[in-house]
XYZ file of C-alpha atoms in Angstrom:
495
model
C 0.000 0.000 0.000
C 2.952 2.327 0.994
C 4.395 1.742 -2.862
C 1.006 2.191 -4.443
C 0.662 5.959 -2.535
C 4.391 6.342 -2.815
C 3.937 5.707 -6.880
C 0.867 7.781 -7.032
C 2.426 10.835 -5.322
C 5.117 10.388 -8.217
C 2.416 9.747 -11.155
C 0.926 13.381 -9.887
C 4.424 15.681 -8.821
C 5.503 15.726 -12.115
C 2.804 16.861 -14.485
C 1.390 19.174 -11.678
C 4.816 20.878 -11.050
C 4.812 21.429 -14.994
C 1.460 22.654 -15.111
C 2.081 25.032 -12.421
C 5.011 26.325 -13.816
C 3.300 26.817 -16.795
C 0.848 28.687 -15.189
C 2.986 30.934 -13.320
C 4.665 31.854 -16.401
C 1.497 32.648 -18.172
C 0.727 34.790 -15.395
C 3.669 36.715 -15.352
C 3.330 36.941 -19.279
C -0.295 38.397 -18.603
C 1.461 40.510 -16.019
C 3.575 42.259 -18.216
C 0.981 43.220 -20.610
C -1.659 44.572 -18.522
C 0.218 47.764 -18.311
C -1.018 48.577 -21.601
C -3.856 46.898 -21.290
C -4.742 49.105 -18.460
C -3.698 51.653 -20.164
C -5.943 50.935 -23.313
C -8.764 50.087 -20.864
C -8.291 53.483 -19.196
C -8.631 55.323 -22.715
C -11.657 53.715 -23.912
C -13.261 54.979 -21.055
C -12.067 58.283 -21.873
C -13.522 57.729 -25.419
C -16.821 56.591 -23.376
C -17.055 59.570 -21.122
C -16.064 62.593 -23.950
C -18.939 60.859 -26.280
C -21.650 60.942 -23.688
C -20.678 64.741 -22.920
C -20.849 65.308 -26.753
C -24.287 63.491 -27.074
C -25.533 65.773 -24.030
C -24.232 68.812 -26.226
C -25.762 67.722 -29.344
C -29.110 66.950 -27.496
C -29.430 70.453 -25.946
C -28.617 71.931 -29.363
C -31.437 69.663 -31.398
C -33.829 70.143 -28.138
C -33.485 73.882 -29.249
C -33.772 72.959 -33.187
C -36.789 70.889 -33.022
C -38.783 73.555 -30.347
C -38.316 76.228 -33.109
C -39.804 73.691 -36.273
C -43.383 74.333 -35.081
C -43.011 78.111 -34.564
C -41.341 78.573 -38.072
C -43.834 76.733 -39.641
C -46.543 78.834 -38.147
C -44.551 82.191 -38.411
C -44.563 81.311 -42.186
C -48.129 80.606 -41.891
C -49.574 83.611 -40.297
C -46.628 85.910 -41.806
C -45.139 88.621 -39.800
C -47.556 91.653 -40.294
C -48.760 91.225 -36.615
C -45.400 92.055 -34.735
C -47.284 91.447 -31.768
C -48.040 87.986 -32.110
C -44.630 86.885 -34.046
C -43.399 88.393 -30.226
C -45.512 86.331 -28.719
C -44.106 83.015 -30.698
C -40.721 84.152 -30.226
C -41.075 84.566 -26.714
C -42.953 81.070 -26.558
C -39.540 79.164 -28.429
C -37.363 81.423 -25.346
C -39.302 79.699 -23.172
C -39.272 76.370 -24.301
C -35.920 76.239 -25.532
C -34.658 77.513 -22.736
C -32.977 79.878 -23.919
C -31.881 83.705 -23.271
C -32.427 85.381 -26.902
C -34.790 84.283 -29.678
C -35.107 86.479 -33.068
C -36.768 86.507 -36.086
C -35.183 88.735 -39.176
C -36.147 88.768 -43.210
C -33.454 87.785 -45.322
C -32.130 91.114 -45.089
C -31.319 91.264 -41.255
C -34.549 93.350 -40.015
C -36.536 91.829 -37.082
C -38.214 91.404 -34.138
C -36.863 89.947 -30.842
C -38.954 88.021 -28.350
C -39.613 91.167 -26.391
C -41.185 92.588 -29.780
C -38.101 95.315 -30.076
C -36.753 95.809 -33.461
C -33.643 94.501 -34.730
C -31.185 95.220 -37.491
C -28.399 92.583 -38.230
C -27.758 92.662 -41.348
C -24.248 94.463 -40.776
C -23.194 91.867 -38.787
C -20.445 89.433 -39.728
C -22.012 86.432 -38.407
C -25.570 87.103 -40.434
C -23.976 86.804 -43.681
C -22.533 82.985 -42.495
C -26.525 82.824 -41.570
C -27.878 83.347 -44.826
C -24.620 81.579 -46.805
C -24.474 78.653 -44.743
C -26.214 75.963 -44.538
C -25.907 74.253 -41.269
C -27.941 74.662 -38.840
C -25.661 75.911 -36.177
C -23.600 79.214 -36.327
C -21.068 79.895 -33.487
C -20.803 83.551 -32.767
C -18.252 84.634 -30.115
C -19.111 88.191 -29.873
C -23.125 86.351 -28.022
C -20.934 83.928 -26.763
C -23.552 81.597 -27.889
C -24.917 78.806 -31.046
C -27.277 80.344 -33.313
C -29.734 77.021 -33.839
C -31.227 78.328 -37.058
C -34.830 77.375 -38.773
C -34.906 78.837 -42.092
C -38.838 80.412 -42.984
C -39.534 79.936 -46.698
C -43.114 80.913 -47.433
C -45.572 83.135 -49.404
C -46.046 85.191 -46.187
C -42.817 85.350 -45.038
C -39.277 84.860 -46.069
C -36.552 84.869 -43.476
C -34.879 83.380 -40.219
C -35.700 82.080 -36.862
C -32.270 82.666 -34.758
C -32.240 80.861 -31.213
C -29.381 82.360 -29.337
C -27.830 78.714 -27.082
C -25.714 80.393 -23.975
C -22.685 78.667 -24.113
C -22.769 79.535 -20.134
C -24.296 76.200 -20.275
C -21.933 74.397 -21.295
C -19.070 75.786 -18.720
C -21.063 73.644 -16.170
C -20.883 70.376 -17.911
C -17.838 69.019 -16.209
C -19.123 69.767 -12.334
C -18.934 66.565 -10.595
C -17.401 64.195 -13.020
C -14.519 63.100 -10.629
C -11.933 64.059 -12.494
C -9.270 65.720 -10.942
C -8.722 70.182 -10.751
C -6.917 69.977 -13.717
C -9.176 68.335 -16.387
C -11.017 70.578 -19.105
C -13.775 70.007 -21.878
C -13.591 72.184 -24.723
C -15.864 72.478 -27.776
C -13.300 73.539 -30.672
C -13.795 74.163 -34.280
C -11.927 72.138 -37.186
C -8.914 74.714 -36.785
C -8.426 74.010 -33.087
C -10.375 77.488 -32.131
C -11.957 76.883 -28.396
C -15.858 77.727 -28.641
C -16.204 77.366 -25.043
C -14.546 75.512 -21.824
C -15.615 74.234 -18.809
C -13.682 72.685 -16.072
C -9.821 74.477 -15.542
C -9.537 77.579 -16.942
C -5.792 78.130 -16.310
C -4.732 74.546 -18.085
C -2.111 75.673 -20.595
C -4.163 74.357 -23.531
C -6.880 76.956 -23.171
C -4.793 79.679 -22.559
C -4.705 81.136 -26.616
C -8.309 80.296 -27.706
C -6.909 77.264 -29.893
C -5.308 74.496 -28.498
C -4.064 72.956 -31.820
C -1.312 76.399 -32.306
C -1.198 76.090 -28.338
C 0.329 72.615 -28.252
C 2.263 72.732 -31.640
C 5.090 74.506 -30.444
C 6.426 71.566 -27.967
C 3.999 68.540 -29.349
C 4.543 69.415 -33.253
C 3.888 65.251 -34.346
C 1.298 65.456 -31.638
C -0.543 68.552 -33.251
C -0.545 67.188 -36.762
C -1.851 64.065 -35.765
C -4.819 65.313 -33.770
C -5.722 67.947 -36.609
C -5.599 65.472 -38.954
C -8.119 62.825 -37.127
C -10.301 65.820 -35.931
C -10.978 66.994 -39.700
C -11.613 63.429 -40.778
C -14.075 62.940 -37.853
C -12.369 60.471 -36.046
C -11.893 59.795 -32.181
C -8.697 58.794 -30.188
C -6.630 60.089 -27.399
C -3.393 61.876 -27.721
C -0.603 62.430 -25.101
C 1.215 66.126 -25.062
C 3.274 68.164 -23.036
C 3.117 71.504 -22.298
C 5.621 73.713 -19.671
C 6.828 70.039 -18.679
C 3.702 69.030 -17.510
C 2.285 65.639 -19.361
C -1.674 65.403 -20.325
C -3.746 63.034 -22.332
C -6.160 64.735 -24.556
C -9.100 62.518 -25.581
C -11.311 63.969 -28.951
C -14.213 63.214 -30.194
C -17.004 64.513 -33.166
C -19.890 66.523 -31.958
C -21.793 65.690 -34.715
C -22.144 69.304 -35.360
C -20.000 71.495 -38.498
C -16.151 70.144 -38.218
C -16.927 70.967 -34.099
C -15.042 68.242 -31.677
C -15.112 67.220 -28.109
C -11.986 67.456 -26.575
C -11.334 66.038 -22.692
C -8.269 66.656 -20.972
C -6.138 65.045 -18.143
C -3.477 65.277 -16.528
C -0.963 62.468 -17.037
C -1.259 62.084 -13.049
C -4.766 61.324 -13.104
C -4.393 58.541 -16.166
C -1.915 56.994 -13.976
C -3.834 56.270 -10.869
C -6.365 55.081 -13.373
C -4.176 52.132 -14.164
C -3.059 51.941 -11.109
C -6.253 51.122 -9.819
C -6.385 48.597 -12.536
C -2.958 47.135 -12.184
C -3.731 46.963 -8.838
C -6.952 44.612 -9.155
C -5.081 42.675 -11.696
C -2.248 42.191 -9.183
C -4.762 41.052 -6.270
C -6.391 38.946 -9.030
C -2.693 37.208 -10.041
C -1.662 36.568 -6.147
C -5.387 35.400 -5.310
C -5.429 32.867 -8.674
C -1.836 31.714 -7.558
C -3.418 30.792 -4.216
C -6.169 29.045 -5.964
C -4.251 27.119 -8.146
C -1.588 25.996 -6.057
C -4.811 24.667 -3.411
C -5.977 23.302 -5.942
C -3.267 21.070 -7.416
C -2.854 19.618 -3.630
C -6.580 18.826 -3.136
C -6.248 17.112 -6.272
C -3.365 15.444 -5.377
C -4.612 14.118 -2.099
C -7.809 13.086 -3.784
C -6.256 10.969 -6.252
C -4.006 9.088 -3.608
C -7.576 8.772 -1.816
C -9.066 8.169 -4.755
C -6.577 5.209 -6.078
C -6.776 3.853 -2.354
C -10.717 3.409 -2.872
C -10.748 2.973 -6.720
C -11.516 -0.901 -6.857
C -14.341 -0.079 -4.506
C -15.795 2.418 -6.815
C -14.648 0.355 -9.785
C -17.737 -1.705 -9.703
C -20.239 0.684 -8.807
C -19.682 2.873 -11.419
C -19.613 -0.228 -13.677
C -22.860 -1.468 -12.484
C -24.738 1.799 -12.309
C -23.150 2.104 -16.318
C -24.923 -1.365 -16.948
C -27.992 -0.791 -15.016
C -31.225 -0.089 -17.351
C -33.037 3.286 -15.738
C -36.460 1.767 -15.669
C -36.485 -1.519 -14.738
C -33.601 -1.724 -12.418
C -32.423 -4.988 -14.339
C -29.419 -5.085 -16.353
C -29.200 -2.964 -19.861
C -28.623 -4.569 -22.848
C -24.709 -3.898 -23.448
C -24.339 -5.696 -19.871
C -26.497 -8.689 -20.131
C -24.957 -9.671 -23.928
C -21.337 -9.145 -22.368
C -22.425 -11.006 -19.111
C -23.766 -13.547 -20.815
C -20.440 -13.862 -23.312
C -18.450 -13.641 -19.994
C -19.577 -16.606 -18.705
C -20.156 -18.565 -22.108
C -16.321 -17.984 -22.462
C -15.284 -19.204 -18.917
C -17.590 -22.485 -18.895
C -18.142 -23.567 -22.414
C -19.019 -26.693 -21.275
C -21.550 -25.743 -18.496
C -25.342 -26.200 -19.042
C -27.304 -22.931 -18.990
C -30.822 -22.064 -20.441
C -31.771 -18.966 -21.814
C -35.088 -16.988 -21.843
C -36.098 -14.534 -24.115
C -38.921 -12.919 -22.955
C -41.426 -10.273 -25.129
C -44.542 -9.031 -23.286
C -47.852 -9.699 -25.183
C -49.761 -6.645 -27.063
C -47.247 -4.052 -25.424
C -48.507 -1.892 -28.054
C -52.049 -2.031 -27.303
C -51.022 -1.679 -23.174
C -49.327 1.616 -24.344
C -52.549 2.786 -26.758
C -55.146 2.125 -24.196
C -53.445 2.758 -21.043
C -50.856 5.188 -21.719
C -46.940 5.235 -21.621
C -46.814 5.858 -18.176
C -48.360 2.985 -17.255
C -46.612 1.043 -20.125
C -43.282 2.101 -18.061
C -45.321 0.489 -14.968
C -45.663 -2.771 -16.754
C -41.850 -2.872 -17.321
C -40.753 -1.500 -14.119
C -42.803 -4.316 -11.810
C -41.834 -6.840 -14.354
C -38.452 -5.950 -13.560
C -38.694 -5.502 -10.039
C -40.745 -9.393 -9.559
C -39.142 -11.485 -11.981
C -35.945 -11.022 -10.507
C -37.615 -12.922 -7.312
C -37.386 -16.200 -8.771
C -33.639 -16.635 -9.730
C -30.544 -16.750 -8.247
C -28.787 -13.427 -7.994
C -25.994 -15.472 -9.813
C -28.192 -15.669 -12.842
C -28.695 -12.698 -15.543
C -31.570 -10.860 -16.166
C -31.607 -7.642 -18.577
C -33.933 -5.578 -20.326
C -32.559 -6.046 -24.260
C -35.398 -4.335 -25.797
C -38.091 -2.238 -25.338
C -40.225 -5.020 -24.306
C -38.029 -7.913 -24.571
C -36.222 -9.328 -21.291
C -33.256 -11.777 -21.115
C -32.757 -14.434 -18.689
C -29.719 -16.437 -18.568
C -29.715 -19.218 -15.847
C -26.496 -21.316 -15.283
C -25.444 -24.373 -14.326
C -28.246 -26.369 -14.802
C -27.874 -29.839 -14.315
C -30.158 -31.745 -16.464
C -33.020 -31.691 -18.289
C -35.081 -32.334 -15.377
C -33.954 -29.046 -14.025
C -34.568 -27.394 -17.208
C -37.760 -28.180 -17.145
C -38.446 -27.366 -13.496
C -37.177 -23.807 -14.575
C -39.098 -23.703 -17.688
C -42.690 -24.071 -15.422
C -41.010 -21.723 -12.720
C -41.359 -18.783 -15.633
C -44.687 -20.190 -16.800
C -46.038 -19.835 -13.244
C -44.712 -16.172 -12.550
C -46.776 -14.769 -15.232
C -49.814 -16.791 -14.633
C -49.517 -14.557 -11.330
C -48.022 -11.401 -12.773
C -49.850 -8.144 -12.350
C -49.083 -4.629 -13.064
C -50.245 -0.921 -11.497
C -50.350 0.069 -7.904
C -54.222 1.606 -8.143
C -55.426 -0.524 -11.696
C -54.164 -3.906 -11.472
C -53.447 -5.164 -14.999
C -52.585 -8.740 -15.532
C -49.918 -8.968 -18.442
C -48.730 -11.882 -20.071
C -45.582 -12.776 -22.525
C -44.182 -14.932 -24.984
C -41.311 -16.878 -24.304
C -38.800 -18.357 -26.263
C -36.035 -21.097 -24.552
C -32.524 -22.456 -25.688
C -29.783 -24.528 -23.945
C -26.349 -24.037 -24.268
C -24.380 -25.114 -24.819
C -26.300 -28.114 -27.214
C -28.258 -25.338 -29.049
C -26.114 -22.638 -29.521
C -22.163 -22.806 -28.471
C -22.299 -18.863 -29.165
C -24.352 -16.353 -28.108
C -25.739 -14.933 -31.425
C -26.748 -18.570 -32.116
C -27.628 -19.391 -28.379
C -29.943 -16.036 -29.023
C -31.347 -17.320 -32.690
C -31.984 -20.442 -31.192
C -34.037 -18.880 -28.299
C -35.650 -16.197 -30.520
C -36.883 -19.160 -32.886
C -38.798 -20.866 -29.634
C -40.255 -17.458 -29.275
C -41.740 -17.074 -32.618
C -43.339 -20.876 -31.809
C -44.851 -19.340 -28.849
C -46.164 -16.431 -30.743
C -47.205 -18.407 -33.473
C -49.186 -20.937 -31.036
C -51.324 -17.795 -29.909
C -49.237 -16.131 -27.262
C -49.195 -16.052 -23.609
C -47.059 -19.899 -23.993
C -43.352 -21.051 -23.375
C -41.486 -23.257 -26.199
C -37.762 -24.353 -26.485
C -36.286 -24.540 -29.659
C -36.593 -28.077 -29.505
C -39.806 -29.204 -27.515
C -38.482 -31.020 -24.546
C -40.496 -33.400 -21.473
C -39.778 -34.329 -18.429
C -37.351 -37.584 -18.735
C -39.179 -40.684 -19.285
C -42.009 -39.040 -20.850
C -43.099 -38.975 -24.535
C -41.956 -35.978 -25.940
C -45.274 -34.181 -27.661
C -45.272 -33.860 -31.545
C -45.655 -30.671 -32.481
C -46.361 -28.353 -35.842
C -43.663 -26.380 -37.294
């Protein structure tokens, strides 16, 4: 016993010492890259957060857009003789826009504000970008505000609806993110020009009004690159360095005119980001270590355990593998191997097998139901295994077909003492716990080794005597040759 642990310990040491070196260099493989995974990990979100704040942006801006549809439509259905009541829409779209200034001017720059004042703007720079362009949002710095503009194209009236967006707005958007005093989010143009900020006004980047000719003096690879992906609408995160002081700028399309999101952090916070991640990752490495190396001695200790107690389980396992579900009896793989077993070990020893098939099984299942079929076969199983030895074999081969292999039987006397044994169990046989059904079979008999040396022909032989009982009406026994008690006239019989 001491060898067989002593040899199992061995079988075990070496392929779980390789296994757990190869683990431990895996580990320290995945080690070494989650720096940049972190690092990747901790950009994406970047990328995450700078598109949400964009998609707020945008949402205010259409919010204001699709408020002022209804009030052009009916300002170019009423026309704009009644200065009164074009007031009165105007100050209706302030209202529901939420927003400071609302206007509505001709094509030549003469209005009304929501107040009902008049106004004159055609001299101003920004109305001629108004009436040449044709998005729908104008930045003018002088308002410090978006124009969101709905064009009025009708018989009655001919002009513009101007809604005046406060970029004010927009300097609170970065309150409360958790990023650190540093950070900034910028709206900037395709040239780098800073619409409006909100976060830290005294980060370098902001300090000229355009951060791409603020950062190309010290980041000049850095520069082109971001004006490049920023005018071809693309999103990414770019690491500069300004008075010796590192940040990552993340950028992102608006969705507006060539206008981009642009986060900044400082390469301090980034850091800690990974950090935080390496940090999990390194808990995660030590912790899985720990696991694995538990592991690997539980499942050493369980196979020395388990090779101590193996010949015990050995043959539970194999007989719950050859044990049919339903009837408790043996399946059909078991009993034919069984059966073979013994045929090989005592060729010369008489046996007698049964083949048993349960009369009108099909018409038990039709009228009765499958359940109750399965309750035919079940008791079957469970009684007939009463009247053997528990050296014999019994199995379920079929759906309604049972084997039953008896050996050693010492002449035909006891043959036929066996034979009646069978008849007699299913004179008495009944089925169902609440409606007792009496069911009956056919059976079919051989000897071996006389009338079949093999099984397949043992089976034929026994299969043939069960066709003579079906073909004398059922419900009967018959060997493959008909056989009497010794001393008796053995019965003629048609074939």
């Amino acid at each position: 016993m001491d060898n067989q642990n002593r040899s199992s310990v061995l079988q075990w040491l070496l392929p779980t010492g390789i296994m757990l070196v190869v683990v431990v260099v895996m580990l320290l493989r995945f080690w070494s890259k989650s720096g940049t995974e972190s690092e990747n990990s901790v950009f994406k979100t970047l990328i995450s957060s700078t598109e949400s704040y964009a998609s707020n942006f945008r949402h205010e801006l259409e919010k204001v857009g699709k408020t002022g549809e209804p009030i052009g439509v009916l300002i170019g259905d009423e026309g704009v003789a009644d200065s009164a009541r074009v007031a009165e829409l105007l100050g209706v779209t302030a209202d529901c826009a939420d927003v400071e200034k609302v206007l509505y001017s001709d094509i030549n720059g003469v209005g009304i504000d929501q107040t009902g004042a008049p106004v004159e703007i055609g001299q101003e720079s920004w109305f001629e970008e108004v009436r040449g362009s044709e998005s729908s949002y104008i930045y003018v710095q002088e308002e410090e505000a978006i124009i969101v503009t709905e064009r009025v194209n009708s018989d009655k009236a001919q002009g513009y609806l101007l809604m005046f967006y406060p970029l004010s707005k927009f300097s609170n958007m970065l309150l409360n993110s958790g990023y650190d005093s540093s950070s900034f989010l910028a709206i900037v143009d395709m040239n780098g020009g800073i619409l409006s900020a909100s976060g830290a006004a005294s980060n370098a980047c902001l300090q000229d009004g355009n951060i791409l000719t603020t950062i190309e003096g010290e980041n000049r690879e850095a520069a082109k690159s971001l004006r490049g992906r920023m005018n071809n609408g693309s999103r990414g995160n770019v690491y500069i360095s300004l008075n010796k002081q590192k940040q990552l700028l993340t950028f992102v399309p608006v969705g507006a005119p060539g206008w981009d999101m642009v986060l900044g952090v400082s390469d301090a916070y980034v850091d800690r980001q990974i950090g935080y991640l390496r940090k999990n990752t390194s808990n995660m490495i030590v912790s899985l270590l720990l696991v694995i190396i538990i592991f690997f001695c539980i499942v050493m200790v369980i196979n020395i355990v388990g090779k101590i107690r193996s010949n015990e389980k050995k043959k539970e396992l194999e007989d719950k593998a050859d044990t049919d579900q339903l009837t408790g009896l043996n399946n059909k793989l078991a009993t034919e191997r069984k059966i073979k077993e013994y045929m090989a070990k005592h060729p010369d020893k008489q046996s007698m097998m049964f083949i048993l098939d349960i009369d009108n099984f099909k018409k038990i299942n039709d009228t009765m139901g499958h359940a109750f079929g399965d309750e035919v076969l079940r008791s079957l199983g469970t009684q007939i295994g009463s009247i053997f030895r528990a050296s014999d074999i019994i199995g379920r081969v079929g759906g309604d077909e049972f084997m039953v292999f008896l050996k050693d039987i010492p002449n035909d006397e006891t043959i036929l003492k066996e034979a009646r044994k069978v008849e007699e169990f299913f004179k008495n046989f009944q089925a169902g716990e609440y409606v007792k059904y009496k069911a009956t079979a056919s059976i079919g008999v051989a000897v071996f080794p006389q009338e079949g040396a093999e099984f397949e022909a043992l089976y034929k032989a026994a299969d043939q005597g069960l066709y003579k009982a079906k073909k004398r009406g059922k419900n009967q026994l018959a060997f493959y040759r008909d056989r009497t008690p010794a001393g008796q006239e053995e019965p003629k019989t048609e074939e």
